[in-house]
Amino acid sequence: MLNAWTIWWNAESLSHGLSDYWNAPIFAPELGTFAFSEPQPITLLLAPLVWLSGSPIGAYNAYLIASLALNGWFAARLLRRLGCHNWVQLCVGVAVVLHPLALRNVEAVQLLSIWASLWTITALLDLHRDPTWRSAACLGIAFAAQAAACLHHALFLAIILLATGWTVIPRDEYIRTWKALAVAGIVALCLLSPVVWPMRTIHSQHPLVRDPEVVASLSATWASWWMLPDSWLARAWLNFRGTESVANFPGPLLPGLVSALLATCVVACWLFGSYRSGSRSGSRQDFRLTVAVRLLFAIGLASWLFSFGPNVAWGTWNPWNALSEQFASLARVRSPYRFAYHTQMAILLLAGMGAEFVWRWGASISQSNRKGATLLSGSAIGLVCLSLLALAVEHVPGQCRLVYPPRVEQSGAKWVEFVAMHPAQGAVLCLPTAAGDSEAAHELSTRWMLYATRHKKPILNGYSGYTPRAWQQLNLELHRQGLTDAVLQTLNQLGCELIVVRREAGNFQEQLEQLSRLSEPRATKLYQDERFQVWRLAASG
């Protein structure tokens, strides 16, 4: 629901010429609140769907499905550029669509945008082959697309590529490649500056530093990388061994048994020279595959190491903490385990290349005149087909838990229409507010936010990746003491004019009734139906 609201605000801002884009109508009167979460400016493309339907829900569902489809298409496109067989492209594309970690966190739709990382890797390989200004511009655009879809992934991808990009810099094109990479960086910076610089300015005004204990709890562990995700093949393997796949949060992070075996196979062949062409003078296709294996292995290794966050240290030196002290953006990261998105992606692609290697080995045997070559070739290709099929469908997701957002048109929420028509210029407080940091509590906040997409008045409530300190303190006082004189004075200072109360919040309704019976009423009831009340808060003297 938070991401559906984000899509709505992008569409709403576009309808007003992107004026006050960063001042989203939550946590009023706080400024720059849209920078507290992923802005996802790429969803501006969905604005026509929001305008036509009058709701962001359909646009959200379309975006989710499109993201999954693009993941598979860009994975197949990468393997096609490397000359892999059509069946390898298809099966790996399906496997990436069913990316285990992405589907386990499918509600975080911004994290589904692995397609932009795949596009960036493809563009980097193209730049390695032909370091021109065209390939450089394509690389810059691809990385900017990743940032527009998910700044979180873009930050992680930038860190990974800084650690691994040297693997695709050829010795005979050293200077030319570096020039092309500089052009790519300039293109990406120009495209991203309207988003990155305002967010950096807003973040500098707030103490956006994570609790070290929270960061450690949201980092990978050795156990999580030894465990397999829930799949039919993993269950069969564990039943055979008589063990269970148990790991604390973030849970199993390996993408699957087949993908891990195939990826290990191709990396071993590359390390021992069986997958090399030797030089550029060899087969161009084999050379490109060699470079791709080298790059993806480096990406998988680097992202795997970074996924441990502060949970890996050498003596008293902790590399994650040392980097966080130098780079403010890394200090704001809450979930280092999400580096595993790129690790799993690299493993799935390497698995496809492993199947391609066996396929070519079988085809080369069939062309020889050795005795039994046909049988051996057929066995190899049959093994590849079975492996590809298992790779594609090894991780079939279970049924998602459906969330039913408020549908104003069908639920008869006339109070929303009343608030929308009321001439009040101030903010709206929606009661009850979220009690605590649980997912259920934040679900309440996002429901109020979706109601606000209809009445279009700023609300004091809200939910985002970062909660402003002023709202944290006010929400704490509301749950401790209720609508006391001090709280009412704070509400007046924040420009609160209307209070919407749900019937389930009986204590707040009783307090408002008492305030309305004072000799100088502090609150006036304006609207009431079976479930909601709307009150106007009197200005303090």
PDB file of N, CA and C in Angstrom, residues 290-345:
ATOM      1  N   THR A 290      33.683 -15.987 -21.620  1.00  0.00           N
ATOM      2  CA  THR A 290      34.716 -15.985 -20.586  1.00  0.00           C
ATOM      3  C   THR A 290      34.680 -14.691 -19.780  1.00  0.00           C
ATOM      4  N   VAL A 291      34.580 -13.566 -20.475  1.00  0.00           N
ATOM      5  CA  VAL A 291      34.509 -12.269 -19.797  1.00  0.00           C
ATOM      6  C   VAL A 291      33.260 -12.195 -18.932  1.00  0.00           C
ATOM      7  N   ALA A 292      32.122 -12.684 -19.461  1.00  0.00           N
ATOM      8  CA  ALA A 292      30.868 -12.633 -18.707  1.00  0.00           C
ATOM      9  C   ALA A 292      30.944 -13.491 -17.449  1.00  0.00           C
ATOM     10  N   VAL A 293      31.539 -14.688 -17.581  1.00  0.00           N
ATOM     11  CA  VAL A 293      31.695 -15.556 -16.403  1.00  0.00           C
ATOM     12  C   VAL A 293      32.567 -14.870 -15.361  1.00  0.00           C
ATOM     13  N   ARG A 294      33.652 -14.257 -15.814  1.00  0.00           N
ATOM     14  CA  ARG A 294      34.550 -13.570 -14.891  1.00  0.00           C
ATOM     15  C   ARG A 294      33.838 -12.433 -14.166  1.00  0.00           C
ATOM     16  N   LEU A 295      33.079 -11.633 -14.914  1.00  0.00           N
ATOM     17  CA  LEU A 295      32.365 -10.509 -14.307  1.00  0.00           C
ATOM     18  C   LEU A 295      31.285 -10.989 -13.349  1.00  0.00           C
ATOM     19  N   LEU A 296      30.477 -11.950 -13.767  1.00  0.00           N
ATOM     20  CA  LEU A 296      29.374 -12.420 -12.915  1.00  0.00           C
ATOM     21  C   LEU A 296      29.897 -13.127 -11.674  1.00  0.00           C
ATOM     22  N   PHE A 297      31.004 -13.846 -11.810  1.00  0.00           N
ATOM     23  CA  PHE A 297      31.605 -14.473 -10.634  1.00  0.00           C
ATOM     24  C   PHE A 297      32.062 -13.404  -9.645  1.00  0.00           C
ATOM     25  N   ALA A 298      32.676 -12.339 -10.161  1.00  0.00           N
ATOM     26  CA  ALA A 298      33.119 -11.250  -9.288  1.00  0.00           C
ATOM     27  C   ALA A 298      31.934 -10.544  -8.645  1.00  0.00           C
ATOM     28  N   ILE A 299      30.856 -10.325  -9.414  1.00  0.00           N
ATOM     29  CA  ILE A 299      29.655  -9.686  -8.866  1.00  0.00           C
ATOM     30  C   ILE A 299      29.037 -10.561  -7.781  1.00  0.00           C
ATOM     31  N   GLY A 300      28.925 -11.855  -8.062  1.00  0.00           N
ATOM     32  CA  GLY A 300      28.356 -12.765  -7.067  1.00  0.00           C
ATOM     33  C   GLY A 300      29.186 -12.821  -5.796  1.00  0.00           C
ATOM     34  N   LEU A 301      30.514 -12.856  -5.952  1.00  0.00           N
ATOM     35  CA  LEU A 301      31.391 -12.925  -4.785  1.00  0.00           C
ATOM     36  C   LEU A 301      31.327 -11.635  -3.968  1.00  0.00           C
ATOM     37  N   ALA A 302      31.393 -10.470  -4.652  1.00  0.00           N
ATOM     38  CA  ALA A 302      31.374  -9.196  -3.940  1.00  0.00           C
ATOM     39  C   ALA A 302      30.042  -8.970  -3.235  1.00  0.00           C
ATOM     40  N   SER A 303      28.928  -9.231  -3.929  1.00  0.00           N
ATOM     41  CA  SER A 303      27.617  -9.026  -3.300  1.00  0.00           C
ATOM     42  C   SER A 303      27.400 -10.003  -2.149  1.00  0.00           C
ATOM     43  N   TRP A 304      27.948 -11.214  -2.284  1.00  0.00           N
ATOM     44  CA  TRP A 304      27.857 -12.190  -1.178  1.00  0.00           C
ATOM     45  C   TRP A 304      28.585 -11.681   0.057  1.00  0.00           C
ATOM     46  N   LEU A 305      29.774 -11.138  -0.122  1.00  0.00           N
ATOM     47  CA  LEU A 305      30.538 -10.614   1.014  1.00  0.00           C
ATOM     48  C   LEU A 305      29.838  -9.416   1.645  1.00  0.00           C
ATOM     49  N   PHE A 306      29.325  -8.495   0.812  1.00  0.00           N
ATOM     50  CA  PHE A 306      28.658  -7.313   1.343  1.00  0.00           C
ATOM     51  C   PHE A 306      27.355  -7.662   2.046  1.00  0.00           C
ATOM     52  N   SER A 307      26.716  -8.783   1.679  1.00  0.00           N
ATOM     53  CA  SER A 307      25.431  -9.132   2.290  1.00  0.00           C
ATOM     54  C   SER A 307      25.556  -9.423   3.783  1.00  0.00           C
ATOM     55  N   PHE A 308      26.769  -9.752   4.247  1.00  0.00           N
ATOM     56  CA  PHE A 308      26.969 -10.008   5.667  1.00  0.00           C
ATOM     57  C   PHE A 308      26.965  -8.726   6.488  1.00  0.00           C
ATOM     58  N   GLY A 309      27.099  -7.562   5.837  1.00  0.00           N
ATOM     59  CA  GLY A 309      27.080  -6.305   6.561  1.00  0.00           C
ATOM     60  C   GLY A 309      28.107  -6.270   7.674  1.00  0.00           C
ATOM     61  N   PRO A 310      27.706  -5.851   8.871  1.00  0.00           N
ATOM     62  CA  PRO A 310      28.647  -5.793   9.994  1.00  0.00           C
ATOM     63  C   PRO A 310      28.885  -7.140  10.660  1.00  0.00           C
ATOM     64  N   ASN A 311      28.303  -8.221  10.129  1.00  0.00           N
ATOM     65  CA  ASN A 311      28.457  -9.536  10.751  1.00  0.00           C
ATOM     66  C   ASN A 311      29.782 -10.220  10.410  1.00  0.00           C
ATOM     67  N   VAL A 312      30.622  -9.574   9.617  1.00  0.00           N
ATOM     68  CA  VAL A 312      31.939 -10.119   9.280  1.00  0.00           C
ATOM     69  C   VAL A 312      32.999  -9.104   9.695  1.00  0.00           C
ATOM     70  N   ALA A 313      33.981  -9.561  10.434  1.00  0.00           N
ATOM     71  CA  ALA A 313      35.049  -8.673  10.890  1.00  0.00           C
ATOM     72  C   ALA A 313      36.353  -9.457  10.954  1.00  0.00           C
ATOM     73  N   TRP A 314      37.453  -8.733  10.813  1.00  0.00           N
ATOM     74  CA  TRP A 314      38.791  -9.309  10.971  1.00  0.00           C
ATOM     75  C   TRP A 314      39.402  -8.694  12.219  1.00  0.00           C
ATOM     76  N   GLY A 315      39.369  -9.461  13.288  1.00  0.00           N
ATOM     77  CA  GLY A 315      39.859  -8.943  14.560  1.00  0.00           C
ATOM     78  C   GLY A 315      38.970  -7.805  15.038  1.00  0.00           C
ATOM     79  N   THR A 316      39.553  -6.671  15.276  1.00  0.00           N
ATOM     80  CA  THR A 316      38.788  -5.501  15.727  1.00  0.00           C
ATOM     81  C   THR A 316      38.332  -4.622  14.568  1.00  0.00           C
ATOM     82  N   TRP A 317      38.754  -4.979  13.344  1.00  0.00           N
ATOM     83  CA  TRP A 317      38.399  -4.147  12.196  1.00  0.00           C
ATOM     84  C   TRP A 317      37.161  -4.703  11.512  1.00  0.00           C
ATOM     85  N   ASN A 318      36.139  -3.868  11.390  1.00  0.00           N
ATOM     86  CA  ASN A 318      34.899  -4.243  10.724  1.00  0.00           C
ATOM     87  C   ASN A 318      34.799  -3.452   9.428  1.00  0.00           C
ATOM     88  N   PRO A 319      34.929  -4.109   8.271  1.00  0.00           N
ATOM     89  CA  PRO A 319      34.932  -3.362   7.000  1.00  0.00           C
ATOM     90  C   PRO A 319      33.643  -2.591   6.750  1.00  0.00           C
ATOM     91  N   TRP A 320      32.494  -3.162   7.141  1.00  0.00           N
ATOM     92  CA  TRP A 320      31.223  -2.466   6.911  1.00  0.00           C
ATOM     93  C   TRP A 320      31.166  -1.165   7.702  1.00  0.00           C
ATOM     94  N   ASN A 321      31.524  -1.235   8.967  1.00  0.00           N
ATOM     95  CA  ASN A 321      31.498  -0.028   9.789  1.00  0.00           C
ATOM     96  C   ASN A 321      32.516   0.998   9.306  1.00  0.00           C
ATOM     97  N   ALA A 322      33.669   0.526   8.839  1.00  0.00           N
ATOM     98  CA  ALA A 322      34.681   1.451   8.340  1.00  0.00           C
ATOM     99  C   ALA A 322      34.187   2.182   7.093  1.00  0.00           C
ATOM    100  N   LEU A 323      33.526   1.452   6.182  1.00  0.00           N
ATOM    101  CA  LEU A 323      32.988   2.085   4.983  1.00  0.00           C
ATOM    102  C   LEU A 323      31.828   3.013   5.324  1.00  0.00           C
ATOM    103  N   SER A 324      31.009   2.628   6.302  1.00  0.00           N
ATOM    104  CA  SER A 324      29.871   3.465   6.694  1.00  0.00           C
ATOM    105  C   SER A 324      30.328   4.799   7.260  1.00  0.00           C
ATOM    106  N   GLU A 325      31.474   4.801   7.930  1.00  0.00           N
ATOM    107  CA  GLU A 325      31.998   6.059   8.464  1.00  0.00           C
ATOM    108  C   GLU A 325      32.469   6.991   7.355  1.00  0.00           C
ATOM    109  N   GLN A 326      32.852   6.420   6.202  1.00  0.00           N
ATOM    110  CA  GLN A 326      33.355   7.229   5.101  1.00  0.00           C
ATOM    111  C   GLN A 326      32.253   7.663   4.140  1.00  0.00           C
ATOM    112  N   PHE A 327      31.221   6.836   4.015  1.00  0.00           N
ATOM    113  CA  PHE A 327      30.153   7.115   3.047  1.00  0.00           C
ATOM    114  C   PHE A 327      28.823   7.187   3.783  1.00  0.00           C
ATOM    115  N   ALA A 328      28.218   8.379   3.767  1.00  0.00           N
ATOM    116  CA  ALA A 328      26.962   8.595   4.491  1.00  0.00           C
ATOM    117  C   ALA A 328      25.834   7.742   3.929  1.00  0.00           C
ATOM    118  N   SER A 329      25.824   7.525   2.609  1.00  0.00           N
ATOM    119  CA  SER A 329      24.753   6.733   1.999  1.00  0.00           C
ATOM    120  C   SER A 329      24.750   5.314   2.528  1.00  0.00           C
ATOM    121  N   LEU A 330      25.929   4.742   2.738  1.00  0.00           N
ATOM    122  CA  LEU A 330      26.005   3.382   3.258  1.00  0.00           C
ATOM    123  C   LEU A 330      25.573   3.329   4.721  1.00  0.00           C
ATOM    124  N   ALA A 331      25.807   4.411   5.462  1.00  0.00           N
ATOM    125  CA  ALA A 331      25.394   4.445   6.874  1.00  0.00           C
ATOM    126  C   ALA A 331      23.882   4.445   7.019  1.00  0.00           C
ATOM    127  N   ARG A 332      23.154   4.830   5.963  1.00  0.00           N
ATOM    128  CA  ARG A 332      21.690   4.864   6.021  1.00  0.00           C
ATOM    129  C   ARG A 332      21.063   3.546   5.603  1.00  0.00           C
ATOM    130  N   VAL A 333      21.874   2.573   5.189  1.00  0.00           N
ATOM    131  CA  VAL A 333      21.360   1.270   4.765  1.00  0.00           C
ATOM    132  C   VAL A 333      20.883   0.497   5.988  1.00  0.00           C
ATOM    133  N   ARG A 334      19.681  -0.030   5.902  1.00  0.00           N
ATOM    134  CA  ARG A 334      19.115  -0.784   7.020  1.00  0.00           C
ATOM    135  C   ARG A 334      19.236  -2.290   6.822  1.00  0.00           C
ATOM    136  N   SER A 335      19.227  -2.763   5.553  1.00  0.00           N
ATOM    137  CA  SER A 335      19.160  -4.200   5.286  1.00  0.00           C
ATOM    138  C   SER A 335      20.277  -4.636   4.340  1.00  0.00           C
ATOM    139  N   PRO A 336      21.490  -4.854   4.854  1.00  0.00           N
ATOM    140  CA  PRO A 336      22.583  -5.302   3.970  1.00  0.00           C
ATOM    141  C   PRO A 336      22.311  -6.649   3.307  1.00  0.00           C
ATOM    142  N   TYR A 337      21.446  -7.465   3.886  1.00  0.00           N
ATOM    143  CA  TYR A 337      21.192  -8.774   3.284  1.00  0.00           C
ATOM    144  C   TYR A 337      20.638  -8.639   1.867  1.00  0.00           C
ATOM    145  N   ARG A 338      20.118  -7.457   1.522  1.00  0.00           N
ATOM    146  CA  ARG A 338      19.551  -7.274   0.189  1.00  0.00           C
ATOM    147  C   ARG A 338      20.610  -7.249  -0.908  1.00  0.00           C
ATOM    148  N   PHE A 339      21.867  -7.227  -0.541  1.00  0.00           N
ATOM    149  CA  PHE A 339      22.911  -7.473  -1.540  1.00  0.00           C
ATOM    150  C   PHE A 339      22.700  -8.840  -2.184  1.00  0.00           C
ATOM    151  N   ALA A 340      22.030  -9.744  -1.466  1.00  0.00           N
ATOM    152  CA  ALA A 340      21.799 -11.092  -1.982  1.00  0.00           C
ATOM    153  C   ALA A 340      20.918 -11.100  -3.216  1.00  0.00           C
ATOM    154  N   TYR A 341      20.166 -10.023  -3.470  1.00  0.00           N
ATOM    155  CA  TYR A 341      19.417  -9.939  -4.730  1.00  0.00           C
ATOM    156  C   TYR A 341      20.378 -10.100  -5.909  1.00  0.00           C
ATOM    157  N   HIS A 342      21.512  -9.404  -5.850  1.00  0.00           N
ATOM    158  CA  HIS A 342      22.480  -9.477  -6.935  1.00  0.00           C
ATOM    159  C   HIS A 342      23.258 -10.791  -6.888  1.00  0.00           C
ATOM    160  N   THR A 343      23.469 -11.339  -5.699  1.00  0.00           N
ATOM    161  CA  THR A 343      24.143 -12.641  -5.616  1.00  0.00           C
ATOM    162  C   THR A 343      23.303 -13.715  -6.289  1.00  0.00           C
ATOM    163  N   GLN A 344      22.022 -13.759  -5.956  1.00  0.00           N
ATOM    164  CA  GLN A 344      21.144 -14.758  -6.567  1.00  0.00           C
ATOM    165  C   GLN A 344      21.036 -14.552  -8.072  1.00  0.00           C
ATOM    166  N   MET A 345      20.961 -13.296  -8.503  1.00  0.00           N
ATOM    167  CA  MET A 345      20.909 -13.011  -9.933  1.00  0.00           C
ATOM    168  C   MET A 345      22.158 -13.545 -10.639  1.00  0.00           C
TER     169      MET A 345
END
